[in-house]
PDB file of C-alpha atoms in Angstrom:
ATOM      1  CA  MET Y   1      -9.439   3.369   5.686  1.00 51.00           C
ATOM      2  CA  LYS Y   2      -8.543  -0.068   4.330  1.00 55.00           C
ATOM      3  CA  LYS Y   3      -8.090   1.412   0.867  1.00 56.00           C
ATOM      4  CA  ILE Y   4      -5.788   4.090   2.287  1.00 55.00           C
ATOM      5  CA  ILE Y   5      -3.576   1.489   3.983  1.00 57.00           C
ATOM      6  CA  PHE Y   6      -3.086  -0.540   0.816  1.00 59.00           C
ATOM      7  CA  PHE Y   7      -2.437   2.605  -1.190  1.00 59.00           C
ATOM      8  CA  ILE Y   8       0.373   3.384   1.210  1.00 59.00           C
ATOM      9  CA  ILE Y   9       1.889  -0.036   0.867  1.00 57.00           C
ATOM     10  CA  ALA Y  10       1.731   0.272  -2.922  1.00 55.00           C
ATOM     11  CA  LEU Y  11       4.058   3.251  -2.625  1.00 56.00           C
ATOM     12  CA  LEU Y  12       6.818   0.901  -1.451  1.00 54.00           C
ATOM     13  CA  SER Y  13       7.648   0.338  -5.112  1.00 48.00           C
ATOM     14  CA  MET Y  14       8.750   3.923  -5.758  1.00 46.00           C
ATOM     15  CA  SER Y  15      12.326   3.105  -6.789  1.00 43.00           C
ATOM     16  CA  VAL Y  16      12.244   5.256  -9.931  1.00 41.00           C
ATOM     17  CA  GLN Y  17      14.522   7.643 -11.798  1.00 41.00           C
ATOM     18  CA  MET Y  18      13.884  11.325 -10.979  1.00 41.00           C
ATOM     19  CA  ASN Y  19      15.483  14.550 -12.124  1.00 41.00           C
ATOM     20  CA  ALA Y  20      14.717  18.269 -12.123  1.00 37.00           C
ATOM     21  CA  GLU Y  21      12.519  17.959 -15.198  1.00 37.00           C
ATOM     22  CA  ASN Y  22      10.221  15.308 -13.689  1.00 48.00           C
ATOM     23  CA  SER Y  23       6.786  16.553 -12.666  1.00 71.00           C
ATOM     24  CA  ALA Y  24       4.848  15.023  -9.775  1.00 72.00           C
ATOM     25  CA  ASP Y  25       2.436  13.438 -12.273  1.00 70.00           C
ATOM     26  CA  ALA Y  26       5.291  11.872 -14.226  1.00 67.00           C
ATOM     27  CA  PHE Y  27       6.668  10.544 -10.958  1.00 62.00           C
ATOM     28  CA  LEU Y  28       3.395   8.757 -10.140  1.00 59.00           C
ATOM     29  CA  ASN Y  29       3.210   7.340 -13.674  1.00 63.00           C
ATOM     30  CA  SER Y  30       6.697   5.918 -13.222  1.00 61.00           C
ATOM     31  CA  THR Y  31       5.646   4.495  -9.867  1.00 58.00           C
ATOM     32  CA  VAL Y  32       2.944   2.394 -11.491  1.00 59.00           C
ATOM     33  CA  ASN Y  33       5.367   1.087 -14.131  1.00 63.00           C
ATOM     34  CA  CYS Y  34       8.011   0.253 -11.540  1.00 59.00           C
ATOM     35  CA  TYR Y  35       5.496  -1.547  -9.352  1.00 61.00           C
ATOM     36  CA  LYS Y  36       4.393  -3.700 -12.268  1.00 64.00           C
ATOM     37  CA  SER Y  37       7.984  -4.679 -13.064  1.00 65.00           C
ATOM     38  CA  SER Y  38       9.151  -5.208  -9.479  1.00 67.00           C
ATOM     39  CA  LYS Y  39      10.680  -8.604  -8.702  1.00 78.00           C
ATOM     40  CA  GLY Y  40       9.506  -8.308  -5.127  1.00 84.00           C
ATOM     41  CA  ILE Y  41       9.632  -5.804  -2.293  1.00 84.00           C
ATOM     42  CA  SER Y  42       9.016  -5.869   1.444  1.00 88.00           C
ATOM     43  CA  ALA Y  43       9.022  -3.372   4.293  1.00 87.00           C
ATOM     44  CA  ASN Y  44       7.950  -2.703   7.857  1.00 91.00           C
ATOM     45  CA  TYR Y  45       5.307  -0.093   8.558  1.00 86.00           C
ATOM     46  CA  ILE Y  46       3.849   1.796  11.537  1.00 88.00           C
ATOM     47  CA  ILE Y  47       0.412   3.393  11.322  1.00 84.00           C
ATOM     48  CA  THR Y  48      -0.353   6.191  13.793  1.00 88.00           C
ATOM     49  CA  ALA Y  49      -3.939   7.436  14.067  1.00 85.00           C
ATOM     50  CA  ALA Y  50      -6.263   8.649  16.819  1.00 84.00           C
ATOM     51  CA  GLY Y  51      -3.500   8.356  19.389  1.00 86.00           C
ATOM     52  CA  THR Y  52      -2.867   4.672  18.691  1.00 86.00           C
ATOM     53  CA  GLN Y  53      -0.222   2.752  16.757  1.00 88.00           C
ATOM     54  CA  SER Y  54      -0.218  -0.508  14.835  1.00 84.00           C
ATOM     55  CA  ASN Y  55       2.644  -2.107  12.964  1.00 90.00           C
ATOM     56  CA  GLY Y  56       3.245  -4.902  10.545  1.00 91.00           C
ATOM     57  CA  THR Y  57       5.055  -6.095   7.434  1.00 91.00           C
ATOM     58  CA  ILE Y  58       4.146  -6.208   3.754  1.00 86.00           C
ATOM     59  CA  ALA Y  59       5.535  -8.280   0.871  1.00 88.00           C
ATOM     60  CA  MET Y  60       4.558  -7.711  -2.767  1.00 83.00           C
ATOM     61  CA  LYS Y  61       5.300  -9.031  -6.239  1.00 85.00           C
ATOM     62  CA  GLY Y  62       3.253  -7.994  -9.261  1.00 78.00           C
ATOM     63  CA  GLU Y  63      -0.419  -8.332  -8.343  1.00 79.00           C
ATOM     64  CA  LYS Y  64       0.387 -10.591  -5.392  1.00 86.00           C
ATOM     65  CA  PHE Y  65       0.795  -9.408  -1.810  1.00 87.00           C
ATOM     66  CA  ARG Y  66       0.974 -10.587   1.791  1.00 91.00           C
ATOM     67  CA  MET Y  67       0.180  -8.337   4.751  1.00 88.00           C
ATOM     68  CA  ILE Y  68       0.948  -9.427   8.311  1.00 93.00           C
ATOM     69  CA  SER Y  69       0.062  -7.468  11.464  1.00 90.00           C
ATOM     70  CA  ASP Y  70      -1.490  -8.048  14.883  1.00 87.00           C
ATOM     71  CA  ASP Y  71      -4.865  -6.999  13.465  1.00 86.00           C
ATOM     72  CA  VAL Y  72      -4.983  -8.976  10.232  1.00 88.00           C
ATOM     73  CA  LYS Y  73      -3.127 -11.521   8.146  1.00 94.00           C
ATOM     74  CA  CYS Y  74      -3.872 -11.468   4.432  1.00 92.00           C
ATOM     75  CA  TRP Y  75      -2.534 -13.412   1.452  1.00 95.00           C
ATOM     76  CA  PHE Y  76      -3.442 -12.771  -2.205  1.00 93.00           C
ATOM     77  CA  ASN Y  77      -1.978 -14.921  -4.991  1.00 93.00           C
ATOM     78  CA  GLY Y  78      -3.384 -12.876  -7.862  1.00 89.00           C
ATOM     79  CA  LYS Y  79      -6.708 -14.721  -7.871  1.00 92.00           C
ATOM     80  CA  ILE Y  80      -7.595 -16.040  -4.410  1.00 95.00           C
ATOM     81  CA  GLN Y  81      -7.460 -14.157  -1.113  1.00 93.00           C
ATOM     82  CA  TRP Y  82      -7.141 -15.624   2.372  1.00 96.00           C
ATOM     83  CA  SER Y  83      -7.858 -13.294   5.300  1.00 94.00           C
ATOM     84  CA  TYR Y  84      -7.474 -14.016   9.010  1.00 96.00           C
ATOM     85  CA  SER Y  85      -8.648 -11.752  11.813  1.00 91.00           C
ATOM     86  CA  PRO Y  86      -8.156 -12.571  15.519  1.00 92.00           C
ATOM     87  CA  MET Y  87     -11.569 -10.992  16.149  1.00 92.00           C
ATOM     88  CA  SER Y  88     -13.407 -13.447  13.882  1.00 93.00           C
ATOM     89  CA  GLY Y  89     -11.108 -16.352  14.726  1.00 95.00           C
ATOM     90  CA  GLU Y  90     -11.378 -17.800  11.229  1.00 96.00           C
ATOM     91  CA  VAL Y  91      -9.785 -17.668   7.793  1.00 97.00           C
ATOM     92  CA  ASN Y  92     -12.046 -16.527   4.974  1.00 96.00           C
ATOM     93  CA  ILE Y  93     -11.337 -17.551   1.381  1.00 97.00           C
ATOM     94  CA  THR Y  94     -12.613 -15.205  -1.294  1.00 94.00           C
ATOM     95  CA  GLU Y  95     -12.062 -14.594  -4.998  1.00 92.00           C
ATOM     96  CA  PRO Y  96     -12.225 -10.801  -5.328  1.00 85.00           C
ATOM     97  CA  THR Y  97     -14.058  -9.225  -8.237  1.00 80.00           C
ATOM     98  CA  PRO Y  98     -12.332  -6.485 -10.278  1.00 69.00           C
ATOM     99  CA  GLU Y  99     -14.341  -3.944  -8.275  1.00 59.00           C
ATOM    100  CA  GLU Y 100     -13.239  -5.453  -4.966  1.00 68.00           C
ATOM    101  CA  LEU Y 101      -9.630  -5.454  -6.136  1.00 65.00           C
ATOM    102  CA  GLN Y 102      -9.889  -1.682  -6.386  1.00 53.00           C
ATOM    103  CA  MET Y 103     -10.065  -1.785  -2.583  1.00 51.00           C
ATOM    104  CA  ILE Y 104      -7.375  -4.358  -1.844  1.00 57.00           C
ATOM    105  CA  ASN Y 105      -4.892  -4.628  -4.700  1.00 55.00           C
ATOM    106  CA  PRO Y 106      -1.919  -2.234  -4.382  1.00 52.00           C
ATOM    107  CA  TYR Y 107      -1.468  -1.743  -8.126  1.00 55.00           C
ATOM    108  CA  SER Y 108      -5.171  -1.083  -8.678  1.00 58.00           C
ATOM    109  CA  ILE Y 109      -5.251   1.350  -5.777  1.00 54.00           C
ATOM    110  CA  ILE Y 110      -2.264   3.424  -6.790  1.00 56.00           C
ATOM    111  CA  SER Y 111      -3.584   3.575 -10.347  1.00 60.00           C
ATOM    112  CA  GLY Y 112      -6.849   4.931  -8.967  1.00 60.00           C
ATOM    113  CA  PHE Y 113      -5.113   7.543  -6.847  1.00 61.00           C
ATOM    114  CA  ARG Y 114      -2.947   8.525  -9.806  1.00 63.00           C
ATOM    115  CA  HIS Y 115      -6.036   9.360 -11.864  1.00 69.00           C
ATOM    116  CA  GLY Y 116      -8.155  10.734  -9.009  1.00 76.00           C
ATOM    117  CA  PHE Y 117      -5.671  13.207  -7.542  1.00 78.00           C
ATOM    118  CA  ASN Y 118      -3.660  16.211  -8.676  1.00 82.00           C
ATOM    119  CA  ALA Y 119      -0.017  16.000  -7.600  1.00 81.00           C
ATOM    120  CA  ARG Y 120       2.487  18.769  -7.031  1.00 84.00           C
ATOM    121  CA  MET Y 121       6.029  19.014  -5.726  1.00 83.00           C
ATOM    122  CA  LEU Y 122       6.317  21.043  -2.524  1.00 85.00           C
ATOM    123  CA  LYS Y 123       8.970  23.653  -1.775  1.00 79.00           C
ATOM    124  CA  SER Y 124       9.267  22.237   1.755  1.00 74.00           C
ATOM    125  CA  ALA Y 125      11.641  19.556   0.456  1.00 69.00           C
ATOM    126  CA  THR Y 126      14.810  19.159   2.509  1.00 77.00           C
ATOM    127  CA  ALA Y 127      18.361  18.204   1.609  1.00 81.00           C
ATOM    128  CA  SER Y 128      17.503  14.528   2.066  1.00 83.00           C
ATOM    129  CA  ASN Y 129      13.811  14.318   1.154  1.00 84.00           C
ATOM    130  CA  HIS Y 130      11.356  15.192  -1.615  1.00 80.00           C
ATOM    131  CA  GLU Y 131       7.799  16.134  -0.661  1.00 85.00           C
ATOM    132  CA  ILE Y 132       4.733  15.642  -2.865  1.00 83.00           C
ATOM    133  CA  GLU Y 133       1.185  16.719  -2.115  1.00 86.00           C
ATOM    134  CA  LEU Y 134      -1.857  14.964  -3.582  1.00 83.00           C
ATOM    135  CA  LEU Y 135      -5.179  16.813  -3.753  1.00 87.00           C
ATOM    136  CA  PRO Y 136      -8.415  15.062  -4.815  1.00 86.00           C
ATOM    137  CA  LYS Y 137      -9.767  16.147  -8.174  1.00 86.00           C
ATOM    138  CA  ASN Y 138     -13.333  15.668  -6.937  1.00 84.00           C
ATOM    139  CA  ALA Y 139     -13.087  17.048  -3.419  1.00 83.00           C
ATOM    140  CA  LYS Y 140     -16.826  16.703  -2.753  1.00 85.00           C
ATOM    141  CA  GLN Y 141     -16.740  12.916  -3.169  1.00 82.00           C
ATOM    142  CA  SER Y 142     -13.458  12.285  -1.350  1.00 81.00           C
ATOM    143  CA  ASP Y 143     -12.988  11.662   2.371  1.00 81.00           C
ATOM    144  CA  LEU Y 144      -9.446  12.971   1.999  1.00 83.00           C
ATOM    145  CA  ALA Y 145      -8.463  16.615   2.054  1.00 90.00           C
ATOM    146  CA  SER Y 146      -4.867  15.878   1.068  1.00 89.00           C
ATOM    147  CA  VAL Y 147      -2.041  13.347   1.120  1.00 84.00           C
ATOM    148  CA  ARG Y 148       1.583  14.346   1.710  1.00 86.00           C
ATOM    149  CA  LEU Y 149       4.434  12.020   0.733  1.00 82.00           C
ATOM    150  CA  THR Y 150       7.960  12.366   2.114  1.00 84.00           C
ATOM    151  CA  ILE Y 151      10.406  10.511  -0.139  1.00 79.00           C
ATOM    152  CA  ASN Y 152      14.068   9.850   0.516  1.00 77.00           C
ATOM    153  CA  LYS Y 153      16.166  11.429  -2.258  1.00 75.00           C
ATOM    154  CA  LYS Y 154      18.850   8.750  -2.070  1.00 74.00           C
ATOM    155  CA  THR Y 155      16.674   5.646  -2.103  1.00 71.00           C
ATOM    156  CA  LEU Y 156      13.680   7.257  -3.881  1.00 70.00           C
ATOM    157  CA  LEU Y 157      11.389   5.376  -1.496  1.00 73.00           C
ATOM    158  CA  PRO Y 158       8.730   6.925   0.779  1.00 77.00           C
ATOM    159  CA  ASN Y 159       9.594   7.105   4.473  1.00 83.00           C
ATOM    160  CA  LYS Y 160       6.519   9.001   5.687  1.00 84.00           C
ATOM    161  CA  ILE Y 161       2.981   9.524   4.409  1.00 83.00           C
ATOM    162  CA  VAL Y 162       0.458  11.802   6.102  1.00 86.00           C
ATOM    163  CA  PHE Y 163      -3.262  11.688   5.303  1.00 85.00           C
ATOM    164  CA  LEU Y 164      -5.443  14.661   6.223  1.00 90.00           C
ATOM    165  CA  LEU Y 165      -9.138  13.828   6.249  1.00 88.00           C
ATOM    166  CA  LYS Y 166     -11.972  16.298   5.816  1.00 90.00           C
ATOM    167  CA  ASP Y 167     -12.848  16.070   9.500  1.00 90.00           C
ATOM    168  CA  LYS Y 168      -9.318  17.390  10.252  1.00 90.00           C
ATOM    169  CA  THR Y 169      -8.096  14.067  11.644  1.00 91.00           C
ATOM    170  CA  THR Y 170      -4.765  12.733  10.417  1.00 91.00           C
ATOM    171  CA  MET Y 171      -3.174   9.352   9.863  1.00 87.00           C
ATOM    172  CA  MET Y 172       0.580   8.962   9.531  1.00 88.00           C
ATOM    173  CA  ILE Y 173       2.473   5.970   8.181  1.00 84.00           C
ATOM    174  CA  THR Y 174       6.207   5.539   8.552  1.00 86.00           C
ATOM    175  CA  LEU Y 175       8.070   2.948   6.478  1.00 84.00           C
ATOM    176  CA  ASN Y 176      11.449   1.363   7.064  1.00 89.00           C
ATOM    177  CA  ASN Y 177      13.619  -1.721   6.657  1.00 91.00           C
ATOM    178  CA  TYR Y 178      13.098  -1.907   2.909  1.00 85.00           C
ATOM    179  CA  LYS Y 179      14.174  -4.956   0.944  1.00 86.00           C
ATOM    180  CA  THR Y 180      13.880  -4.474  -2.803  1.00 81.00           C
ATOM    181  CA  ASN Y 181      14.304  -6.655  -5.898  1.00 83.00           C
ATOM    182  CA  GLN Y 182      13.624  -9.815  -3.942  1.00 87.00           C
ATOM    183  CA  ASN Y 183      12.901 -12.995  -5.822  1.00 88.00           C
ATOM    184  CA  LEU Y 184       9.927 -13.921  -3.653  1.00 91.00           C
ATOM    185  CA  PRO Y 185       8.533 -17.405  -4.352  1.00 94.00           C
ATOM    186  CA  ASN Y 186       4.854 -17.584  -5.248  1.00 94.00           C
ATOM    187  CA  SER Y 187       4.278 -19.625  -2.077  1.00 96.00           C
ATOM    188  CA  THR Y 188       4.848 -16.393  -0.121  1.00 96.00           C
ATOM    189  CA  PHE Y 189       1.405 -15.267  -1.269  1.00 96.00           C
ATOM    190  CA  GLU Y 190      -0.439 -18.507  -0.512  1.00 97.00           C
ATOM    191  CA  PHE Y 191      -2.170 -19.166   2.813  1.00 97.00           C
ATOM    192  CA  ASN Y 192       0.239 -20.506   5.449  1.00 96.00           C
ATOM    193  CA  SER Y 193      -1.619 -22.386   8.186  1.00 95.00           C
ATOM    194  CA  GLY Y 194       1.464 -22.155  10.400  1.00 95.00           C
ATOM    195  CA  MET Y 195       0.873 -18.404  10.748  1.00 96.00           C
ATOM    196  CA  VAL Y 196      -2.545 -18.739  12.402  1.00 96.00           C
ATOM    197  CA  PRO Y 197      -3.563 -20.603  15.587  1.00 95.00           C
ATOM    198  CA  LYS Y 198      -3.779 -24.375  15.234  1.00 95.00           C
ATOM    199  CA  GLY Y 199      -7.298 -25.535  14.457  1.00 94.00           C
ATOM    200  CA  THR Y 200      -8.441 -22.204  13.009  1.00 96.00           C
ATOM    201  CA  PRO Y 201     -11.469 -22.907  10.772  1.00 96.00           C
ATOM    202  CA  VAL Y 202     -11.058 -22.087   7.101  1.00 96.00           C
ATOM    203  CA  VAL Y 203     -14.308 -20.903   5.518  1.00 96.00           C
ATOM    204  CA  ASP Y 204     -14.612 -20.818   1.727  1.00 95.00           C
ATOM    205  CA  ILE Y 205     -17.114 -18.083   0.891  1.00 93.00           C
ATOM    206  CA  ARG Y 206     -16.406 -17.865  -2.844  1.00 88.00           C
TER     207      ARG Y 206
END
């Protein structure tokens, strides 16, 4: 589930050029390129699953990201990650391996989904939105049955993403309040002690 959430947030960088000749695969390829060249992007998100909702904000620039919600606060500066959970009551410092980054880094995740899924444009598109469906290439090894993206035709950014799992459960993410091409300082992606309770222990487990 964690990988799914970060994949969703990676889609915030979908400000790409599209026309009638673009295929869904070409669209995802452009997404990766645009994410790599982004000066910075942020958005609010709401995750709805199993009858519950959680919300938060995400900020990204290149390989760096910061995710803030009631459930977790996470900073990654491209090398070091700081994670705070109210349940553990501590900040953990880690230095993710390339394999671990496949689970937490937005660019790595969307690259993986690009190669692991077949994409197709859906005829259910409306006057204001495109719709793309992603189907896993290796269905036997995937927990996902499908992913459906709803993308605003004017902004070319996703405003809804629905995941259908094999057990027939769904998870929906809505995205809003986009801010693109932000010149985010690198300090945005460094641990900020003012965003966790005073006296929170910081544990270096590198």
